[in-house]
Amino acid sequence: MTSERYNSRQAEPKWQKAWEDAGVFIARENTNEPKYFVLEMFPYPSGRIHMGHVRNYAMGDVIARYKRAKGFNVLHPMGWDSFGMPAENAAMENNVQPKGWTYENIDTMRTQLKSMGLSIDWTREFATCDVEYYGKQQEIFLDFLDQGLVERRKSVVNWDPVDNTVLANEQVIDGKGWRSGAAVEKRELSQWFLKISDYSQELLDALDELPGWPEKVRVMQKNWIGRSQGLQFSFELEDENANLLDEKLTVFTTRHDTIFGASFCAVAADHPISIKASQNSTEISDFRKECASLGTSEEAIETAEKEGVFLGIYARHPFDQSIRIPVYAANFVLMGYGEGAVFGCPAHDQRDLDFANKYGLKVTPVVAPSDDLNFTITDTAFIDNAGGNTVMINSAFLDGMSVSAAKKEIAKRFEELGTGEQKINYRLRDWGISRQRYWGCPIPIIHCDDCGLVPEKRSALPVILPDEASFDLPGNPLDRNDEWKQTSCPKCGKSAQRETDTFDTFIDSSWYYARFCSPKADKPVEADKANYWLPVDQYIGGIEHAILHLLYSRFFCRGLEKAGYLDVKEPFANLFTQGMVTHMTFKGENAGWVLPELAIKSGDKWTHKDTGEELEAGSIIKMSKSKKNVVDPEHIIEEYGADTARWYMLSDSPPDRDIEWTAAGAEGAWKFTQKLWRTVHLISQLPSQKDKSVPNEFSENAEGLRKICHQTLKAVGSDIESLRFNRSIARIHEFTNELTAKLNNCDGSDGDHFALFEGASILSHIIAPMMPHLAEECWNQLGNDTLVSLEPWPTVDESLIVENSVTMAVQINGKRRAEISVPKTMEKSDIEKVALELDNVKRNLAGLKVRKVIVVPGRIVNIVAN
RNA sequence: GCCCCUGUGGCGGAAUUGGUAGACGCGCUGGAUUCAAAAUCCAGUUCUUUCGGGAGUGGGAGUUCGAUUCUCCCCGGGGGCACCA
């Protein structure tokens, strides 16, 4: 027989058109089918799709197509997260407009995604830079304002004095702006904030109600929210001459049991007490300046030495007025956390100990191991975090108590004194959403000299971003666009100015899932649609969004609920974080980083295709443009077809782990598509079994094939449902091998023909989620004139799955010695008898006495002998 | 420093509740087909062996009739958080 080749270049566009013509993937609301919303994190339109996109969307598509075949009404939309810095950077570098650049990229990437054959409902597509989208976002902002979820307040930011803009912490490198290289200043600016911290406890608690999220992500969010339970209390302060001062010093601690070990207090450089003291002391004001010059980045903080300056003030010990505790300003105390002030107990905190040793402060141990009450502390603090066998010492009325009893006692006494209370602090800060950027959603606020900050009238929304901006000067182009900026006050009508800041682009992606439910609606979100579709049943994306995007979305969904848009709190019921696509890197002394397609292997060396220069094959890391270890999906789809690319992205590696792209792997996936097609094509040449009833008799071959067929069908279904695509692919390989083998041994009987035809049909179905074009081609080749994408998932014939006999291993003292095949229903005692009669068992038991025989039906026989 | 994940052939990785370790794929070896090659098909492929076996899931101990799986200690790799009081 001739072996036919599968031509993906011809087949794929053909089936894509057939799906589109039939409207196969358009989601409907008025059905009796249960709904299923599958969503992959939408892409940023950077220019071209990359392999990470292929992997992400291939996974989502498997689920969408499978669920559709299982009878769900599926919503599987696509959009573009299209505001943000890269468009402005491109504008500056290439002298283009962000808008044009962005929409061109979207056009390119849409075409590329469509070539993947994704089962997307394209009628719902939108970009966050569409005025129809960001205008609704402005409405939501006004709603949030009405609901008290928005606040304007001053905050300290990293300011780039050359680019005239705020920088995120990540954009500050060694204290300098990442673009301008200018020394970054700390500046106080008025910014808009969303009050996410009001939801700290709720966002924390609700994590426990998200069993469909990876434990890892929940832990990361938990740490990020950072709940800590402790005591907040005030010290009385006195000057050098022991005169009581008016102000008090409020501190937060989780270790109030160590109060008698306090040997200093430390406040942040920006603390009011520190500011006041600096007015009369150059030493202190110099110290404050030094602290201010330090970046707010974590690197800067970490590398700085613990330093402080005495403020000339003492705190009175709350339980022993004779103890004076010196108050320092210190660079390691953060104004943003707790009260911006701490008491230091050097004996039981390493950082406090380092500080105390540096400034010659007292070190008094107050918690001791029960069996060594006279121990001393030199360089290492004694930290009793195990809650072990310890006891309070040197602590007046606390002596002899356990740590937890001491904490309770102190809390009680402070409450009685009325100078302290138990308190919970969170690490989570409010979300600063103002950005001094052009390419974002304008904040719908107007600054009026008389009325102050006035929200834009709803009837005047959307506040439309000007189409063009000039980037010839640093700073925000909106700020220089007078025509756009000048407006009138919605309240008094006098001339006024628009807010020229735009929203953080994380806002754009915090509600897009809800907009997909009613993408054309006049309101931002239509309640009935949102309540029908939400929460997203399966959300898929990269782990890099574990905290910010996913936490913001959880908060935003609650905000939408509060504003009355929907009745859902958690936007994503199930979350899956997929791994990255990696590739080997190549580097040449002259060529620098080299693209994989230019690296040629000869023996165990790599050389440059054009220059012949020897290349060093480097580490296998995430595909990135800078390291040039990228493979363009468009080339792969052109060469092998979308199905092959999809198949490869789903094979081998578990989807949550990284996958390495290799040329050999792509080749392998391509070979498999050809092999599968060949087998199905050959089967299609046999007498057609379409619509024929099940024959009465099957050969052993045919019976065996049918069993494997239905076992595979069942396994592939459950593997897809648990997102173990690599396993379902292994099963499909196995079954295809079996089908080919049985085809070669076909005896020409009706039974054999039927089993082969049935196998090929089911194979067409089970590959459809992964390789939809090839599936259609196979389905068509088998004489069907319907679309397999519209066909229901085949039903498993459970009677074929039940095995009558079962193979069991026979062990002697835990070592495998033999194997027996017995009827599934055989009694334990009979199995034991059969096992003991085996030659190999007898031989190995020679000279030993059987002590015990363990029989686990269907699994194992273990003979214990000595 | 704290928290989490992870470690299985040459490689990616399989292994319901503890029950035949290495499914499936890649690679490699041999064979068939071919004038030859590509493609395809078949067989083999953890290591070791005196061919009876023996060893083996990062290392060490433990629980168990039985451990890749559970417990403890140690080592390697990855990630998150971090002057958080």
PDB file of N, CA and C in Angstrom, chain A residues 718-745:
ATOM      1  N   SER A 718      -9.193  11.031  31.987  1.00  0.00           N
ATOM      2  CA  SER A 718      -8.900  11.416  33.370  1.00  0.00           C
ATOM      3  C   SER A 718      -7.566  12.156  33.460  1.00  0.00           C
ATOM      4  N   ASP A 719      -6.629  11.827  32.576  1.00  0.00           N
ATOM      5  CA  ASP A 719      -5.361  12.565  32.574  1.00  0.00           C
ATOM      6  C   ASP A 719      -5.562  14.011  32.148  1.00  0.00           C
ATOM      7  N   ILE A 720      -6.431  14.251  31.173  1.00  0.00           N
ATOM      8  CA  ILE A 720      -6.696  15.637  30.763  1.00  0.00           C
ATOM      9  C   ILE A 720      -7.376  16.381  31.904  1.00  0.00           C
ATOM     10  N   GLU A 721      -8.306  15.713  32.561  1.00  0.00           N
ATOM     11  CA  GLU A 721      -9.015  16.393  33.645  1.00  0.00           C
ATOM     12  C   GLU A 721      -8.092  16.775  34.787  1.00  0.00           C
ATOM     13  N   SER A 722      -7.064  15.978  35.006  1.00  0.00           N
ATOM     14  CA  SER A 722      -6.128  16.351  36.065  1.00  0.00           C
ATOM     15  C   SER A 722      -4.910  17.081  35.507  1.00  0.00           C
ATOM     16  N   LEU A 723      -5.031  17.542  34.268  1.00  0.00           N
ATOM     17  CA  LEU A 723      -3.990  18.346  33.608  1.00  0.00           C
ATOM     18  C   LEU A 723      -2.636  17.652  33.513  1.00  0.00           C
ATOM     19  N   ARG A 724      -2.687  16.325  33.365  1.00  0.00           N
ATOM     20  CA  ARG A 724      -1.417  15.609  33.178  1.00  0.00           C
ATOM     21  C   ARG A 724      -1.305  15.232  31.703  1.00  0.00           C
ATOM     22  N   PHE A 725      -1.081  16.268  30.911  1.00  0.00           N
ATOM     23  CA  PHE A 725      -1.101  16.085  29.460  1.00  0.00           C
ATOM     24  C   PHE A 725       0.008  15.148  28.998  1.00  0.00           C
ATOM     25  N   ASN A 726       1.140  15.197  29.673  1.00  0.00           N
ATOM     26  CA  ASN A 726       2.244  14.329  29.268  1.00  0.00           C
ATOM     27  C   ASN A 726       1.862  12.857  29.401  1.00  0.00           C
ATOM     28  N   ARG A 727       1.050  12.548  30.410  1.00  0.00           N
ATOM     29  CA  ARG A 727       0.619  11.152  30.567  1.00  0.00           C
ATOM     30  C   ARG A 727      -0.384  10.754  29.494  1.00  0.00           C
ATOM     31  N   SER A 728      -1.308  11.659  29.188  1.00  0.00           N
ATOM     32  CA  SER A 728      -2.292  11.293  28.175  1.00  0.00           C
ATOM     33  C   SER A 728      -1.581  11.087  26.836  1.00  0.00           C
ATOM     34  N   ILE A 729      -0.538  11.856  26.603  1.00  0.00           N
ATOM     35  CA  ILE A 729       0.201  11.688  25.350  1.00  0.00           C
ATOM     36  C   ILE A 729       0.928  10.348  25.324  1.00  0.00           C
ATOM     37  N   ALA A 730       1.478   9.941  26.454  1.00  0.00           N
ATOM     38  CA  ALA A 730       2.121   8.627  26.532  1.00  0.00           C
ATOM     39  C   ALA A 730       1.117   7.522  26.216  1.00  0.00           C
ATOM     40  N   ARG A 731      -0.102   7.672  26.746  1.00  0.00           N
ATOM     41  CA  ARG A 731      -1.137   6.657  26.478  1.00  0.00           C
ATOM     42  C   ARG A 731      -1.505   6.610  25.003  1.00  0.00           C
ATOM     43  N   ILE A 732      -1.541   7.772  24.381  1.00  0.00           N
ATOM     44  CA  ILE A 732      -1.900   7.820  22.958  1.00  0.00           C
ATOM     45  C   ILE A 732      -0.796   7.177  22.108  1.00  0.00           C
ATOM     46  N   HIS A 733       0.454   7.425  22.502  1.00  0.00           N
ATOM     47  CA  HIS A 733       1.566   6.748  21.825  1.00  0.00           C
ATOM     48  C   HIS A 733       1.398   5.234  21.912  1.00  0.00           C
ATOM     49  N   GLU A 734       1.134   4.785  23.110  1.00  0.00           N
ATOM     50  CA  GLU A 734       1.013   3.363  23.375  1.00  0.00           C
ATOM     51  C   GLU A 734      -0.090   2.750  22.506  1.00  0.00           C
ATOM     52  N   PHE A 735      -1.213   3.440  22.492  1.00  0.00           N
ATOM     53  CA  PHE A 735      -2.351   2.925  21.757  1.00  0.00           C
ATOM     54  C   PHE A 735      -2.091   2.936  20.253  1.00  0.00           C
ATOM     55  N   THR A 736      -1.445   3.975  19.775  1.00  0.00           N
ATOM     56  CA  THR A 736      -1.147   4.049  18.346  1.00  0.00           C
ATOM     57  C   THR A 736      -0.214   2.910  17.937  1.00  0.00           C
ATOM     58  N   ASN A 737       0.769   2.617  18.784  1.00  0.00           N
ATOM     59  CA  ASN A 737       1.650   1.478  18.510  1.00  0.00           C
ATOM     60  C   ASN A 737       0.850   0.192  18.420  1.00  0.00           C
ATOM     61  N   GLU A 738      -0.067   0.046  19.350  1.00  0.00           N
ATOM     62  CA  GLU A 738      -0.887  -1.163  19.403  1.00  0.00           C
ATOM     63  C   GLU A 738      -1.766  -1.263  18.154  1.00  0.00           C
ATOM     64  N   LEU A 739      -2.341  -0.155  17.777  1.00  0.00           N
ATOM     65  CA  LEU A 739      -3.230  -0.121  16.618  1.00  0.00           C
ATOM     66  C   LEU A 739      -2.458  -0.513  15.360  1.00  0.00           C
ATOM     67  N   THR A 740      -1.239   0.023  15.249  1.00  0.00           N
ATOM     68  CA  THR A 740      -0.406  -0.300  14.090  1.00  0.00           C
ATOM     69  C   THR A 740      -0.069  -1.789  14.079  1.00  0.00           C
ATOM     70  N   ALA A 741       0.289  -2.314  15.243  1.00  0.00           N
ATOM     71  CA  ALA A 741       0.656  -3.730  15.330  1.00  0.00           C
ATOM     72  C   ALA A 741      -0.526  -4.619  14.962  1.00  0.00           C
ATOM     73  N   LYS A 742      -1.707  -4.260  15.475  1.00  0.00           N
ATOM     74  CA  LYS A 742      -2.886  -5.077  15.208  1.00  0.00           C
ATOM     75  C   LYS A 742      -3.302  -4.968  13.740  1.00  0.00           C
ATOM     76  N   LEU A 743      -3.056  -3.799  13.167  1.00  0.00           N
ATOM     77  CA  LEU A 743      -3.349  -3.621  11.744  1.00  0.00           C
ATOM     78  C   LEU A 743      -2.474  -4.565  10.914  1.00  0.00           C
ATOM     79  N   ASN A 744      -1.200  -4.697  11.315  1.00  0.00           N
ATOM     80  CA  ASN A 744      -0.300  -5.578  10.579  1.00  0.00           C
ATOM     81  C   ASN A 744      -0.697  -7.046  10.716  1.00  0.00           C
ATOM     82  N   ASN A 745      -1.409  -7.375  11.799  1.00  0.00           N
ATOM     83  CA  ASN A 745      -1.834  -8.764  12.023  1.00  0.00           C
ATOM     84  C   ASN A 745      -3.305  -8.985  11.717  1.00  0.00           C
TER      85      ASN A 745
END
